Amino acid sequence: MSAAREASPALDVRGLVTRFDTRAGPLTAVNGVSFRVERGRILGLVGESGSGKSVTGFSIIGLVDEPGEVSSGEVRVEGVDMRALSKPEQRRMRGNRVAMVFQDPMMTLNPVLTIGDQMRMAVLAHARVSKAEATERSRRALETVGIPSPAERLRAYPHQLSGGMRQRVAIAIALLHKPAVIIADEPTTALDVSIQGQILAEIRRLADETGTAVVWITHDLAVVSSLADDICVMYAGRIVERGPAEAVIATPRHPYTRGLIDSVPGETEPGERLPQIPGSTPSLANLPKGCPFQPRCVRRSDQCRSEPPIHEFGSQSVLCHHPLEVVA
Ligand SMILES: Nc1ncnc2c1ncn2[C@@H]1O[C@H](COP(=O)(O)OP(=O)(O)OP(=O)(O)O)[C@@H](O)[C@H]1O
Ligand code: SF4
Ligand SMILES: [Mg+2]
């Protein structure tokens, strides 16, 4: 790896704005999102449905299409400005230096090809190696994600594998070229809890061993609390709180993060009803002036009708007029 690559963070996102032209008018799905992920680190990107997590992922890998557009901001993968690249150059980066794992593995897998055929194609798209070498790399990738009898699995079709195995194959494909960055968009939500746990543990190990930086997108704070190094909490297209995972979980400063934590099972006695954040995710086409969380926030004041400032608490930061203080 070149010195310049080594010195740059694996992923550096600055001021990303992505808009959609809809019948209800233009809306900003990603509104000035910035974060960086160093090599081998895992960032949990958390928020309710519609908060802009997937659009952030698609914007990073250059897969936002009409009626959407990345209108400003910078995305650097190992220092390379993704938005300055031509479409073919972006395609070369995708799958090679930056890869995405989707919630549904069939977004990656082709149902009419064997796992081996599609993995070999994925290898050969970015590496000049023999077919035998491509097969061997595919087999090793399956082994890495904990797939038993990988040589046999290469001869299988996707429908012959369980959902958990299919998702592992999709992750193996994302890992084939040891990318600098993997964006994993809720890849385990459809799986049962024990399989989720195994996959999460493997992702942690891979990040540690290969230095791949991971953006783990989820609506489930409990999932990232054990997996991520850092957490960014998204609401209505903005990052409203960020910081080291343990700090954000132990001392959330944004009323929305507090609400998310209170609605995680385990904080209540068995049988007790989980508290929910009142109200629902706002329509992006119709946001209140100032802080978008106002209609649901117990701490709101008249001040909240103006843009909230950033407050820093050590390495944690929060976008709010009235952040929560730590109760001693
Ligand atoms: N193709 C599209 N056309 C118009 N608006 C869109 C489109 N895709 C996304 N949006 C807008 O962007 C918002 C954010 O969508 P996104 O898919 O990123 O949410 P998310 O946080 O990934 O939610 P989920 O947890 O349900 O996957 C949506 O609420 C919607 O308003
Ligand atoms: S800025 Fe105001 S409305 Fe928004 S989260 Fe903070 S206290 Fe609540
Ligand atoms: Mg999504």
Short mmCIF file of C-alpha atoms and ligand atoms in Angstrom, two decimals:
data_model
loop_
_atom_site.label_atom_id
_atom_site.label_comp_id
_atom_site.label_asym_id
_atom_site.label_seq_id
_atom_site.Cartn_x
_atom_site.Cartn_y
_atom_site.Cartn_z
CA MET A 1 0.00 0.00 0.00
CA SER A 2 1.33 3.47 -0.85
CA ALA A 3 2.31 5.86 1.94
CA ALA A 4 -0.42 8.33 0.89
CA ARG A 5 -3.05 5.61 1.13
CA GLU A 6 -1.72 4.48 4.48
CA ALA A 7 -1.83 8.03 5.87
CA SER A 8 -5.43 8.75 4.78
CA PRO A 9 -8.40 7.46 6.72
CA ALA A 10 -10.06 4.50 4.98
CA LEU A 11 -13.22 6.57 4.57
CA ASP A 12 -13.67 10.30 4.94
CA VAL A 13 -17.11 11.77 4.27
CA ARG A 14 -17.55 15.53 4.47
CA GLY A 15 -20.70 17.60 4.15
CA LEU A 16 -22.55 15.01 2.09
CA VAL A 17 -25.90 16.25 0.77
CA THR A 18 -28.23 14.04 -1.26
CA ARG A 19 -31.55 15.30 -2.58
CA PHE A 20 -34.53 13.68 -4.26
CA ASP A 21 -36.95 15.37 -6.58
CA THR A 22 -40.32 13.96 -5.60
CA ARG A 23 -43.92 14.75 -6.45
CA ALA A 24 -44.23 16.31 -2.99
CA GLY A 25 -41.31 18.59 -3.89
CA PRO A 26 -37.56 18.37 -3.40
CA LEU A 27 -36.37 16.69 -0.22
CA THR A 28 -32.98 16.37 1.41
CA ALA A 29 -32.47 12.75 2.45
CA VAL A 30 -28.85 13.25 3.53
CA ASN A 31 -28.23 16.68 4.98
CA GLY A 32 -24.59 17.60 5.55
CA VAL A 33 -23.36 14.22 6.79
CA SER A 34 -19.69 14.02 7.81
CA PHE A 35 -17.74 11.21 9.40
CA ARG A 36 -14.48 9.35 9.05
CA VAL A 37 -13.59 5.74 9.63
CA GLU A 38 -10.00 4.68 10.19
CA ARG A 39 -8.57 1.34 9.04
CA GLY A 40 -9.86 -1.62 11.04
CA ARG A 41 -12.54 0.44 12.77
CA ILE A 42 -16.28 -0.18 12.77
CA LEU A 43 -18.69 2.73 12.65
CA GLY A 44 -22.34 2.04 13.54
CA LEU A 45 -24.72 4.29 11.60
CA VAL A 46 -27.97 4.12 13.55
CA GLY A 47 -31.42 5.60 13.09
CA GLU A 48 -35.08 4.82 12.55
CA SER A 49 -36.57 3.92 9.20
CA GLY A 50 -36.36 6.81 6.74
CA SER A 51 -33.56 8.63 8.54
CA GLY A 52 -31.28 8.43 5.48
CA LYS A 53 -28.94 5.57 6.37
CA SER A 54 -29.20 3.63 3.09
CA VAL A 55 -29.09 6.79 0.98
CA THR A 56 -25.87 7.71 2.82
CA GLY A 57 -24.44 4.27 1.89
CA PHE A 58 -25.54 4.56 -1.75
CA SER A 59 -24.15 8.09 -1.94
CA ILE A 60 -20.76 6.90 -0.71
CA ILE A 61 -20.46 4.16 -3.31
CA GLY A 62 -21.88 6.32 -6.10
CA LEU A 63 -25.12 4.43 -6.62
CA VAL A 64 -27.69 7.21 -6.25
CA ASP A 65 -29.83 7.42 -9.37
CA GLU A 66 -32.69 9.57 -10.61
CA PRO A 67 -34.71 11.12 -9.04
CA GLY A 68 -31.87 11.45 -6.53
CA GLU A 69 -28.60 13.33 -6.75
CA VAL A 70 -25.59 13.84 -4.52
CA SER A 71 -25.57 17.61 -4.67
CA SER A 72 -22.53 18.41 -2.55
CA GLY A 73 -19.90 17.04 -0.23
CA GLU A 74 -16.79 14.95 -0.46
CA VAL A 75 -16.29 11.19 -0.21
CA ARG A 76 -12.72 9.99 0.01
CA VAL A 77 -11.76 6.32 0.07
CA GLU A 78 -8.10 5.99 1.08
CA GLY A 79 -7.72 9.61 0.05
CA VAL A 80 -9.28 9.11 -3.42
CA ASP A 81 -12.06 11.59 -4.13
CA MET A 82 -14.88 9.27 -5.29
CA ARG A 83 -17.04 12.08 -6.65
CA ALA A 84 -14.25 13.37 -8.90
CA LEU A 85 -13.94 9.97 -10.65
CA SER A 86 -15.58 9.11 -13.96
CA LYS A 87 -18.35 6.47 -13.88
CA PRO A 88 -16.00 3.69 -15.14
CA GLU A 89 -13.41 4.69 -12.54
CA GLN A 90 -16.09 4.60 -9.84
CA ARG A 91 -17.07 1.12 -11.01
CA ARG A 92 -13.44 0.04 -10.69
CA MET A 93 -13.37 1.29 -7.09
CA ARG A 94 -16.66 -0.46 -6.30
CA GLY A 95 -16.23 -4.07 -5.35
CA ASN A 96 -12.50 -3.47 -5.22
CA ARG A 97 -11.64 -0.69 -2.72
CA VAL A 98 -15.18 -0.09 -1.45
CA ALA A 99 -17.96 -2.68 -1.32
CA MET A 100 -21.54 -2.78 -0.10
CA VAL A 101 -23.48 -5.62 1.52
CA PHE A 102 -27.24 -5.22 1.21
CA GLN A 103 -30.05 -6.31 3.52
CA ASP A 104 -31.19 -8.81 0.90
CA PRO A 105 -28.28 -10.99 -0.29
CA MET A 106 -30.13 -11.56 -3.56
CA MET A 107 -29.27 -7.93 -4.43
CA THR A 108 -25.72 -9.31 -4.79
CA LEU A 109 -26.34 -12.92 -5.84
CA ASN A 110 -27.54 -14.08 -9.22
CA PRO A 111 -30.09 -16.92 -8.78
CA VAL A 112 -29.18 -18.69 -12.05
CA LEU A 113 -25.43 -18.94 -11.48
CA THR A 114 -23.58 -21.16 -9.02
CA ILE A 115 -21.88 -19.46 -6.10
CA GLY A 116 -18.53 -20.46 -7.64
CA ASP A 117 -19.30 -18.97 -11.06
CA GLN A 118 -20.36 -15.63 -9.62
CA MET A 119 -17.51 -15.46 -7.16
CA ARG A 120 -14.97 -16.21 -9.90
CA MET A 121 -16.55 -13.46 -12.02
CA ALA A 122 -16.23 -11.07 -9.08
CA VAL A 123 -12.55 -12.01 -8.65
CA LEU A 124 -11.78 -11.66 -12.36
CA ALA A 125 -13.52 -8.27 -12.58
CA HIS A 126 -10.64 -6.74 -10.61
CA ALA A 127 -7.74 -9.20 -10.75
CA ARG A 128 -5.82 -10.81 -13.63
CA VAL A 129 -5.50 -14.34 -12.34
CA SER A 130 -6.13 -17.82 -13.73
CA LYS A 131 -9.51 -19.50 -13.31
CA ALA A 132 -7.94 -21.93 -10.85
CA GLU A 133 -6.57 -19.08 -8.76
CA ALA A 134 -9.96 -17.31 -8.88
CA THR A 135 -11.60 -20.51 -7.61
CA GLU A 136 -9.06 -20.80 -4.82
CA ARG A 137 -9.57 -17.17 -3.75
CA SER A 138 -13.34 -17.74 -3.76
CA ARG A 139 -12.97 -20.87 -1.63
CA ARG A 140 -10.77 -19.03 0.85
CA ALA A 141 -13.24 -16.13 1.04
CA LEU A 142 -16.05 -18.56 1.93
CA GLU A 143 -13.83 -20.13 4.55
CA THR A 144 -13.09 -16.70 6.04
CA VAL A 145 -16.77 -15.98 6.69
CA GLY A 146 -17.25 -19.33 8.40
CA ILE A 147 -18.92 -21.34 5.63
CA PRO A 148 -18.39 -25.08 6.18
CA SER A 149 -17.23 -27.25 3.22
CA PRO A 150 -16.55 -24.17 1.07
CA ALA A 151 -15.41 -26.18 -1.99
CA GLU A 152 -18.80 -27.90 -2.09
CA ARG A 153 -20.68 -24.62 -1.57
CA LEU A 154 -18.99 -23.20 -4.68
CA ARG A 155 -20.95 -25.73 -6.74
CA ALA A 156 -24.29 -24.79 -5.15
CA TYR A 157 -26.90 -22.35 -6.43
CA PRO A 158 -28.09 -19.57 -4.08
CA HIS A 159 -31.50 -21.26 -3.50
CA GLN A 160 -29.72 -24.34 -2.13
CA LEU A 161 -28.33 -22.31 0.78
CA SER A 162 -30.06 -20.99 3.90
CA GLY A 163 -30.65 -17.23 4.32
CA GLY A 164 -27.75 -16.99 6.75
CA MET A 165 -25.40 -18.81 4.34
CA ARG A 166 -26.52 -16.61 1.42
CA GLN A 167 -25.74 -13.51 3.47
CA ARG A 168 -22.33 -14.92 4.39
CA VAL A 169 -21.66 -15.50 0.68
CA ALA A 170 -22.60 -11.88 -0.05
CA ILE A 171 -20.20 -10.76 2.68
CA ALA A 172 -17.50 -13.09 1.27
CA ILE A 173 -17.96 -11.47 -2.17
CA ALA A 174 -17.64 -8.02 -0.61
CA LEU A 175 -14.41 -9.17 1.04
CA LEU A 176 -12.85 -10.78 -2.06
CA HIS A 177 -10.54 -7.88 -2.87
CA LYS A 178 -9.85 -6.92 0.76
CA PRO A 179 -11.53 -3.54 0.25
CA ALA A 180 -10.54 -0.52 2.30
CA VAL A 181 -14.19 0.01 3.17
CA ILE A 182 -17.27 -2.17 3.49
CA ILE A 183 -20.69 -0.62 3.87
CA ALA A 184 -23.03 -3.17 5.40
CA ASP A 185 -26.68 -2.07 5.13
CA GLU A 186 -28.68 -4.02 7.75
CA PRO A 187 -27.29 -7.32 6.45
CA THR A 188 -28.39 -9.37 9.44
CA THR A 189 -31.85 -8.05 10.27
CA ALA A 190 -33.62 -10.84 8.38
CA LEU A 191 -31.59 -13.55 10.14
CA ASP A 192 -32.21 -15.26 13.43
CA VAL A 193 -30.46 -13.84 16.46
CA SER A 194 -27.77 -16.52 16.91
CA ILE A 195 -26.73 -16.29 13.24
CA GLN A 196 -26.68 -12.48 13.52
CA GLY A 197 -24.33 -12.84 16.49
CA GLN A 198 -21.97 -15.17 14.59
CA ILE A 199 -21.83 -12.87 11.56
CA LEU A 200 -21.22 -9.82 13.74
CA ALA A 201 -18.38 -11.58 15.53
CA GLU A 202 -16.83 -12.52 12.18
CA ILE A 203 -17.09 -8.94 10.90
CA ARG A 204 -15.33 -7.73 14.05
CA ARG A 205 -12.56 -10.28 13.53
CA LEU A 206 -12.19 -9.40 9.84
CA ALA A 207 -11.95 -5.68 10.59
CA ASP A 208 -9.25 -6.42 13.16
CA GLU A 209 -7.32 -8.82 10.93
CA THR A 210 -7.58 -7.22 7.49
CA GLY A 211 -7.79 -3.54 8.45
CA THR A 212 -10.99 -3.13 6.45
CA ALA A 213 -13.05 -0.21 7.75
CA VAL A 214 -16.73 -1.03 8.21
CA VAL A 215 -19.81 1.18 8.18
CA TRP A 216 -22.52 -0.92 9.81
CA ILE A 217 -25.98 0.48 9.07
CA THR A 218 -28.78 -0.54 11.42
CA HIS A 219 -31.93 0.71 13.12
CA ASP A 220 -30.99 -1.45 16.12
CA LEU A 221 -28.76 0.26 18.64
CA ALA A 222 -28.34 -3.01 20.57
CA VAL A 223 -26.64 -4.58 17.52
CA VAL A 224 -23.98 -1.91 17.21
CA SER A 225 -23.45 -1.38 20.92
CA SER A 226 -21.45 -4.61 21.08
CA LEU A 227 -19.86 -4.39 17.64
CA ALA A 228 -18.97 -0.80 16.79
CA ASP A 229 -16.04 1.33 17.89
CA ASP A 230 -17.90 4.53 17.13
CA ILE A 231 -21.53 5.42 16.61
CA CYS A 232 -23.25 8.06 14.52
CA VAL A 233 -26.95 8.55 15.21
CA MET A 234 -28.99 9.82 12.26
CA TYR A 235 -32.26 11.66 12.35
CA ALA A 236 -34.03 13.19 9.33
CA GLY A 237 -30.87 13.10 7.21
CA ARG A 238 -28.51 14.57 9.82
CA ILE A 239 -26.07 13.11 12.27
CA VAL A 240 -27.43 14.30 15.60
CA GLU A 241 -24.97 12.53 17.88
CA ARG A 242 -21.59 10.88 17.44
CA GLY A 243 -18.86 9.48 19.61
CA PRO A 244 -17.18 6.32 20.88
CA ALA A 245 -19.80 3.55 21.14
CA GLU A 246 -19.44 3.03 24.87
CA ALA A 247 -19.78 6.77 25.59
CA VAL A 248 -22.85 7.20 23.38
CA ILE A 249 -24.54 4.17 24.95
CA ALA A 250 -23.57 4.99 28.54
CA THR A 251 -24.20 8.74 28.39
CA PRO A 252 -26.36 9.67 25.42
CA ARG A 253 -26.55 13.46 25.08
CA HIS A 254 -29.21 13.86 22.41
CA PRO A 255 -32.85 13.37 23.44
CA TYR A 256 -33.36 11.16 20.36
CA THR A 257 -30.43 8.87 21.25
CA ARG A 258 -31.78 8.65 24.80
CA GLY A 259 -35.16 7.60 23.36
CA LEU A 260 -33.52 4.94 21.17
CA ILE A 261 -31.64 3.50 24.15
CA ASP A 262 -34.74 3.47 26.33
CA SER A 263 -36.58 1.47 23.68
CA VAL A 264 -33.91 -1.29 23.56
CA PRO A 265 -35.10 -4.48 25.29
CA GLY A 266 -33.02 -5.25 28.36
CA GLU A 267 -33.44 -1.81 29.89
CA THR A 268 -36.83 -2.88 31.22
CA GLU A 269 -38.02 -5.77 33.39
CA PRO A 270 -39.30 -8.79 31.43
CA GLY A 271 -42.97 -8.28 30.65
CA GLU A 272 -42.75 -4.54 31.18
CA ARG A 273 -43.72 -2.44 28.16
CA LEU A 274 -40.82 -0.84 26.35
CA PRO A 275 -41.00 2.92 26.26
CA GLN A 276 -41.23 4.21 22.69
CA ILE A 277 -40.22 7.58 21.35
CA PRO A 278 -43.55 9.37 20.88
CA GLY A 279 -44.58 10.22 17.33
CA SER A 280 -42.97 8.89 14.18
CA THR A 281 -40.20 9.76 11.76
CA PRO A 282 -41.14 13.05 10.11
CA SER A 283 -41.82 13.45 6.42
CA LEU A 284 -38.67 14.95 4.95
CA ALA A 285 -40.79 17.07 2.63
CA ASN A 286 -42.38 18.78 5.59
CA LEU A 287 -39.85 19.34 8.37
CA PRO A 288 -40.32 21.95 11.10
CA LYS A 289 -38.04 24.98 11.06
CA GLY A 290 -34.96 24.49 13.23
CA CYS A 291 -34.47 21.13 14.91
CA PRO A 292 -36.32 18.34 13.06
CA PHE A 293 -36.87 16.40 16.32
CA GLN A 294 -39.03 19.14 17.90
CA PRO A 295 -42.47 17.53 17.56
CA ARG A 296 -41.25 14.44 19.46
CA CYS A 297 -38.90 16.04 21.95
CA VAL A 298 -39.64 16.39 25.66
CA ARG A 299 -36.85 18.98 26.05
CA ARG A 300 -37.89 21.36 23.28
CA SER A 301 -38.13 25.09 23.88
CA ASP A 302 -38.77 28.10 21.66
CA GLN A 303 -35.03 28.15 20.97
CA CYS A 304 -35.38 24.84 19.10
CA ARG A 305 -37.09 26.66 16.23
CA SER A 306 -33.62 27.84 15.23
CA GLU A 307 -30.85 25.56 13.91
CA PRO A 308 -29.33 23.59 16.82
CA PRO A 309 -25.64 24.14 17.57
CA ILE A 310 -23.03 21.42 18.04
CA HIS A 311 -22.07 20.76 21.67
CA GLU A 312 -18.91 18.81 22.40
CA PHE A 313 -18.50 16.55 25.43
CA GLY A 314 -14.96 15.23 25.11
CA SER A 315 -14.94 12.95 22.09
CA GLN A 316 -18.74 12.93 21.93
CA SER A 317 -20.68 15.60 20.08
CA VAL A 318 -24.35 16.38 19.74
CA LEU A 319 -26.53 18.64 17.60
CA CYS A 320 -29.02 20.07 20.09
CA HIS A 321 -29.97 23.25 21.95
CA HIS A 322 -30.52 21.40 25.24
CA PRO A 323 -28.30 18.31 25.38
CA LEU A 324 -28.69 15.96 28.31
CA GLU A 325 -26.27 16.47 31.15
CA VAL A 326 -24.80 13.52 33.00
CA VAL A 327 -26.60 12.86 36.25
CA ALA A 328 -23.94 12.03 38.84
N1 LIG B 1 -35.91 6.68 -4.67
C1 LIG B 1 -36.32 7.62 -3.82
N2 LIG B 1 -37.17 8.59 -4.23
C2 LIG B 1 -37.60 9.57 -3.39
N3 LIG B 1 -37.22 9.67 -2.10
C3 LIG B 1 -36.39 8.74 -1.64
C4 LIG B 1 -35.89 7.65 -2.46
N4 LIG B 1 -35.08 6.88 -1.70
C5 LIG B 1 -35.08 7.45 -0.47
N5 LIG B 1 -35.85 8.56 -0.44
C6 LIG B 1 -36.05 9.44 0.72
O1 LIG B 1 -34.93 9.34 1.55
C7 LIG B 1 -35.34 9.03 2.87
C8 LIG B 1 -34.29 8.18 3.53
O2 LIG B 1 -34.30 6.89 2.95
P1 LIG B 1 -33.33 5.73 3.38
O3 LIG B 1 -33.68 4.58 2.52
O4 LIG B 1 -31.94 6.20 3.37
O5 LIG B 1 -33.78 5.47 4.88
P2 LIG B 1 -33.17 4.40 5.89
O6 LIG B 1 -32.66 5.17 7.04
O7 LIG B 1 -32.24 3.51 5.16
O8 LIG B 1 -34.48 3.62 6.36
P3 LIG B 1 -34.72 2.03 6.59
O9 LIG B 1 -34.28 1.77 8.00
O10 LIG B 1 -36.18 1.88 6.42
O11 LIG B 1 -33.93 1.28 5.57
C9 LIG B 1 -36.68 8.37 2.74
O12 LIG B 1 -37.49 8.61 3.86
C10 LIG B 1 -37.27 9.05 1.54
O13 LIG B 1 -37.91 10.26 1.94
S1 SF4 B 2 -32.70 21.02 19.71
FE1 SF4 B 2 -34.50 21.14 21.04
S2 SF4 B 2 -36.06 19.94 20.00
FE2 SF4 B 2 -34.10 19.41 19.11
S3 SF4 B 2 -33.46 17.61 20.24
FE3 SF4 B 2 -32.51 19.37 21.22
S4 SF4 B 2 -33.98 19.96 22.83
FE4 SF4 B 2 -35.06 18.59 21.45
MG MG B 3 -32.25 1.51 4.67
#
